[in-house]
Amino acid sequence: MQYYSQPTQYPYPPQQYMQPVCYPPQPTPEQQRKNTYRRLLRKNANSTGVLLLLFFGAELIISVVVVFILTALGVREEGSAGVLTLLENGMISMFVFFLVGLIYCLIRRLRFAAIFPFEKIRGGFLAQLCVIGLAFSLMSNYIVSLVNGVFGLFGVENTGGSFEVGDQPNILLYILVVAILPAFAEEFAFRGIVMGVLRPYSEGLAIIISSAAFALMHGNFVQLPFTFCCGLVFAFIDIKTNSLLPSIIVHFLNNGLSVLSDILISYKILDEMTANMCYGILFVILGILSFIFIKRFINKDDGSFFTLKNGNTVLPYKEKVKTAITSPTLIAFAAVMVTYSLLNLVMGAA
């Protein structure tokens, strides 16, 4: 019998074949659902941030182009400055909201019935909500006056811009740009698209983000408390009625009161002190009625009127808020608008 010598060394170390194979731990079905839900929320929050950046960018670019063209044509003369300011700062921004918002809805194939709800509302209930909404809007105006006074101590004027009321055509343009168009365009953009995209995840989250975006979009630190508070009220009453109609009406009434006050003071029908006194009386009346209506709502349904739906409960509310507000595009929008507001603030102080 013939024996063959055994090899003294294996071609590969035997321990290489003996090492256990370790696989990463697989997520549980519950974790998979959370991860999927988190990705969807982040995706929609990011798309909302892109929309807001497009709103601001388009408005800024179109305004610059219009000013350049009008200046080149020699149209921006001293006598027409008021009218042109209204057109540039009002109608252009409204056009941007409608156009960019519509394109966004078409690209994302959003259901218009879900984004722009207009359910039928009882007349009495709608009137009560409008009274409450207008009362809170007037209260927010007093907050702005307080903030404006604080800024005034440091020589900083309101950077929101003001328009001189001139002849009759200017008044009509003033009413259109300041009272009517924003009531439709801004509600279409913020309480319609922004809030509508985020509402399925959490009504509270949708209210907060849409209100913060609405406030930042004005690019004015003085107006920030007012616009944020108004945004909260507008969004809340829209969600409770599943309709954009209440916020459109309240938005128009609030802006309309400011326009009416400016017109009456400009034409010497009322002096500023009398106008402020009338404003205060109206606020007291609306405040009392609002207190009565709110108390009635609380007694009627044990306070459930003031509860908000949290959407799918896969993620807790705090984690939803964290996921949404840390979206890169929303952070970018906030940074851009804060910078823009600071520039306006510095220019107002200069």
Short mmCIF file of C-alpha atoms in Angstrom, two decimals, residues 26-214:
data_model
loop_
_atom_site.label_atom_id
_atom_site.label_comp_id
_atom_site.label_asym_id
_atom_site.label_seq_id
_atom_site.Cartn_x
_atom_site.Cartn_y
_atom_site.Cartn_z
CA GLN A 26 -33.69 43.08 11.28
CA PRO A 27 -36.24 45.74 12.24
CA THR A 28 -39.48 44.49 13.67
CA PRO A 29 -42.73 45.05 11.72
CA GLU A 30 -43.56 47.90 14.11
CA GLN A 31 -40.21 49.58 13.45
CA GLN A 32 -40.67 49.13 9.71
CA ARG A 33 -44.05 50.87 9.90
CA LYS A 34 -42.51 53.73 11.90
CA ASN A 35 -39.63 54.12 9.43
CA THR A 36 -42.01 54.13 6.46
CA TYR A 37 -44.31 56.67 8.12
CA ARG A 38 -41.33 58.85 9.09
CA ARG A 39 -40.02 58.83 5.50
CA LEU A 40 -43.43 59.84 4.14
CA LEU A 41 -43.75 62.67 6.64
CA ARG A 42 -40.23 63.90 5.92
CA LYS A 43 -40.92 63.73 2.17
CA ASN A 44 -44.06 65.86 2.47
CA ALA A 45 -42.41 68.30 4.86
CA ASN A 46 -39.50 68.69 2.43
CA SER A 47 -41.86 69.25 -0.50
CA THR A 48 -43.64 71.90 1.57
CA GLY A 49 -40.32 73.62 2.23
CA VAL A 50 -39.55 73.57 -1.50
CA LEU A 51 -42.93 75.17 -2.20
CA LEU A 52 -42.30 77.94 0.34
CA LEU A 53 -38.85 78.63 -1.12
CA LEU A 54 -40.41 78.80 -4.58
CA PHE A 55 -43.02 81.26 -3.30
CA PHE A 56 -40.35 83.59 -1.95
CA GLY A 57 -37.92 83.15 -4.83
CA ALA A 58 -40.54 83.70 -7.52
CA GLU A 59 -41.94 86.75 -5.76
CA LEU A 60 -38.49 88.28 -5.34
CA ILE A 61 -37.38 87.60 -8.92
CA ILE A 62 -40.60 88.83 -10.52
CA SER A 63 -40.58 91.98 -8.35
CA VAL A 64 -37.00 92.79 -9.36
CA VAL A 65 -37.76 92.19 -13.04
CA VAL A 66 -40.88 94.38 -12.92
CA VAL A 67 -39.03 97.21 -11.15
CA PHE A 68 -36.19 96.99 -13.68
CA ILE A 69 -38.55 97.10 -16.66
CA LEU A 70 -40.62 99.98 -15.28
CA THR A 71 -37.48 101.94 -14.42
CA ALA A 72 -36.00 101.34 -17.88
CA LEU A 73 -39.23 102.56 -19.48
CA GLY A 74 -39.27 105.64 -17.25
CA VAL A 75 -42.65 104.74 -15.77
CA ARG A 76 -41.54 104.87 -12.12
CA GLU A 77 -42.04 108.58 -11.67
CA GLU A 78 -42.68 110.27 -8.38
CA GLY A 79 -46.38 110.74 -8.99
CA SER A 80 -47.04 107.09 -9.67
CA ALA A 81 -44.91 105.64 -6.87
CA GLY A 82 -47.88 104.78 -4.64
CA VAL A 83 -49.74 102.90 -7.35
CA LEU A 84 -46.63 101.05 -8.47
CA THR A 85 -45.80 100.08 -4.89
CA LEU A 86 -49.25 98.59 -4.52
CA LEU A 87 -48.90 96.67 -7.77
CA GLU A 88 -45.40 95.42 -7.06
CA ASN A 89 -45.90 94.41 -3.42
CA GLY A 90 -49.48 93.22 -3.70
CA MET A 91 -50.65 91.91 -7.01
CA ILE A 92 -47.31 90.31 -7.92
CA SER A 93 -47.17 88.31 -4.70
CA MET A 94 -50.78 87.23 -5.10
CA PHE A 95 -50.11 86.14 -8.66
CA VAL A 96 -47.10 84.15 -7.45
CA PHE A 97 -49.15 82.36 -4.78
CA PHE A 98 -51.79 81.29 -7.27
CA LEU A 99 -49.44 80.33 -10.12
CA VAL A 100 -46.72 78.52 -8.13
CA GLY A 101 -49.30 76.86 -5.89
CA LEU A 102 -51.32 75.57 -8.82
CA ILE A 103 -48.22 74.17 -10.57
CA TYR A 104 -47.17 72.46 -7.32
CA CYS A 105 -50.59 70.84 -6.93
CA LEU A 106 -50.55 69.59 -10.52
CA ILE A 107 -47.02 68.17 -10.28
CA ARG A 108 -47.77 66.35 -7.04
CA ARG A 109 -51.21 65.30 -8.29
CA LEU A 110 -52.91 66.48 -5.13
CA ARG A 111 -56.64 66.05 -4.79
CA PHE A 112 -58.18 69.51 -4.85
CA ALA A 113 -61.10 68.42 -2.68
CA ALA A 114 -58.67 67.47 0.11
CA ILE A 115 -56.37 70.48 -0.25
CA PHE A 116 -59.10 73.08 -0.75
CA PRO A 117 -62.14 71.85 1.21
CA PHE A 118 -65.37 73.85 1.09
CA GLU A 119 -67.88 71.86 3.10
CA LYS A 120 -71.27 73.42 3.74
CA ILE A 121 -71.44 75.34 7.03
CA ARG A 122 -74.51 76.50 8.92
CA GLY A 123 -74.88 80.26 8.75
CA GLY A 124 -75.11 80.74 12.52
CA PHE A 125 -72.06 78.60 13.20
CA LEU A 126 -70.08 80.40 10.50
CA ALA A 127 -71.03 83.79 11.95
CA GLN A 128 -69.89 82.75 15.43
CA LEU A 129 -66.54 81.50 14.11
CA CYS A 130 -66.02 84.72 12.16
CA VAL A 131 -66.68 86.79 15.29
CA ILE A 132 -64.19 84.71 17.29
CA GLY A 133 -61.60 84.82 14.52
CA LEU A 134 -61.92 88.57 14.04
CA ALA A 135 -61.68 89.19 17.81
CA PHE A 136 -58.41 87.26 18.01
CA SER A 137 -57.13 89.09 14.92
CA LEU A 138 -57.82 92.46 16.53
CA MET A 139 -56.11 91.29 19.69
CA SER A 140 -53.09 90.32 17.58
CA ASN A 141 -53.07 93.85 16.17
CA TYR A 142 -52.66 95.21 19.68
CA ILE A 143 -49.71 92.84 20.15
CA VAL A 144 -48.16 94.30 17.00
CA SER A 145 -48.68 97.82 18.34
CA LEU A 146 -46.87 96.81 21.54
CA VAL A 147 -43.98 95.22 19.61
CA ASN A 148 -43.86 98.23 17.29
CA GLY A 149 -43.57 100.51 20.30
CA VAL A 150 -40.69 98.49 21.69
CA PHE A 151 -38.86 98.61 18.36
CA GLY A 152 -39.59 102.32 18.14
CA LEU A 153 -37.59 102.88 21.33
CA PHE A 154 -34.54 101.77 19.36
CA GLY A 155 -35.36 103.89 16.33
CA VAL A 156 -36.68 100.98 14.25
CA GLU A 157 -39.83 101.64 12.28
CA ASN A 158 -42.40 99.11 11.11
CA THR A 159 -40.87 97.50 8.03
CA GLY A 160 -44.15 96.12 6.81
CA GLY A 161 -44.60 98.98 4.42
CA SER A 162 -47.44 101.46 4.24
CA PHE A 163 -49.33 102.95 1.34
CA GLU A 164 -50.66 106.44 0.92
CA VAL A 165 -54.32 106.59 0.02
CA GLY A 166 -54.71 108.91 -2.93
CA ASP A 167 -57.52 109.52 -5.39
CA GLN A 168 -60.50 107.22 -6.01
CA PRO A 169 -58.74 104.77 -8.40
CA ASN A 170 -55.99 104.37 -5.77
CA ILE A 171 -58.60 103.57 -3.11
CA LEU A 172 -60.10 100.83 -5.24
CA LEU A 173 -56.65 99.44 -5.96
CA TYR A 174 -55.79 99.70 -2.27
CA ILE A 175 -58.89 97.71 -1.28
CA LEU A 176 -58.24 95.10 -3.96
CA VAL A 177 -54.56 94.55 -3.12
CA VAL A 178 -54.66 94.83 0.68
CA ALA A 179 -58.08 93.36 1.56
CA ILE A 180 -59.47 91.18 -1.22
CA LEU A 181 -56.55 89.45 -2.96
CA PRO A 182 -54.68 88.34 0.21
CA ALA A 183 -57.88 86.85 1.62
CA PHE A 184 -57.99 84.43 -1.31
CA ALA A 185 -54.35 84.00 -2.36
CA GLU A 186 -52.79 83.60 1.09
CA GLU A 187 -55.52 81.26 2.30
CA PHE A 188 -55.11 79.28 -0.92
CA ALA A 189 -51.37 78.95 -0.29
CA PHE A 190 -51.05 78.49 3.47
CA ARG A 191 -54.35 77.16 4.82
CA GLY A 192 -54.96 75.30 1.57
CA ILE A 193 -51.74 73.76 0.25
CA VAL A 194 -49.28 73.92 3.17
CA MET A 195 -51.77 72.88 5.83
CA GLY A 196 -53.56 70.44 3.51
CA VAL A 197 -50.37 68.49 2.72
CA LEU A 198 -49.47 68.03 6.41
CA ARG A 199 -52.96 67.69 7.86
CA PRO A 200 -53.27 63.87 7.36
CA TYR A 201 -50.27 63.39 9.67
CA SER A 202 -51.44 65.68 12.47
CA GLU A 203 -53.83 68.62 12.57
CA GLY A 204 -51.80 70.32 15.30
CA LEU A 205 -48.59 69.95 13.31
CA ALA A 206 -50.26 71.30 10.17
CA ILE A 207 -51.57 74.33 12.08
CA ILE A 208 -48.19 75.18 13.60
CA ILE A 209 -46.10 74.82 10.43
CA SER A 210 -48.60 76.65 8.19
CA SER A 211 -48.89 79.50 10.71
CA ALA A 212 -45.12 79.80 11.13
CA ALA A 213 -44.63 79.79 7.35
CA PHE A 214 -47.39 82.41 6.97
#
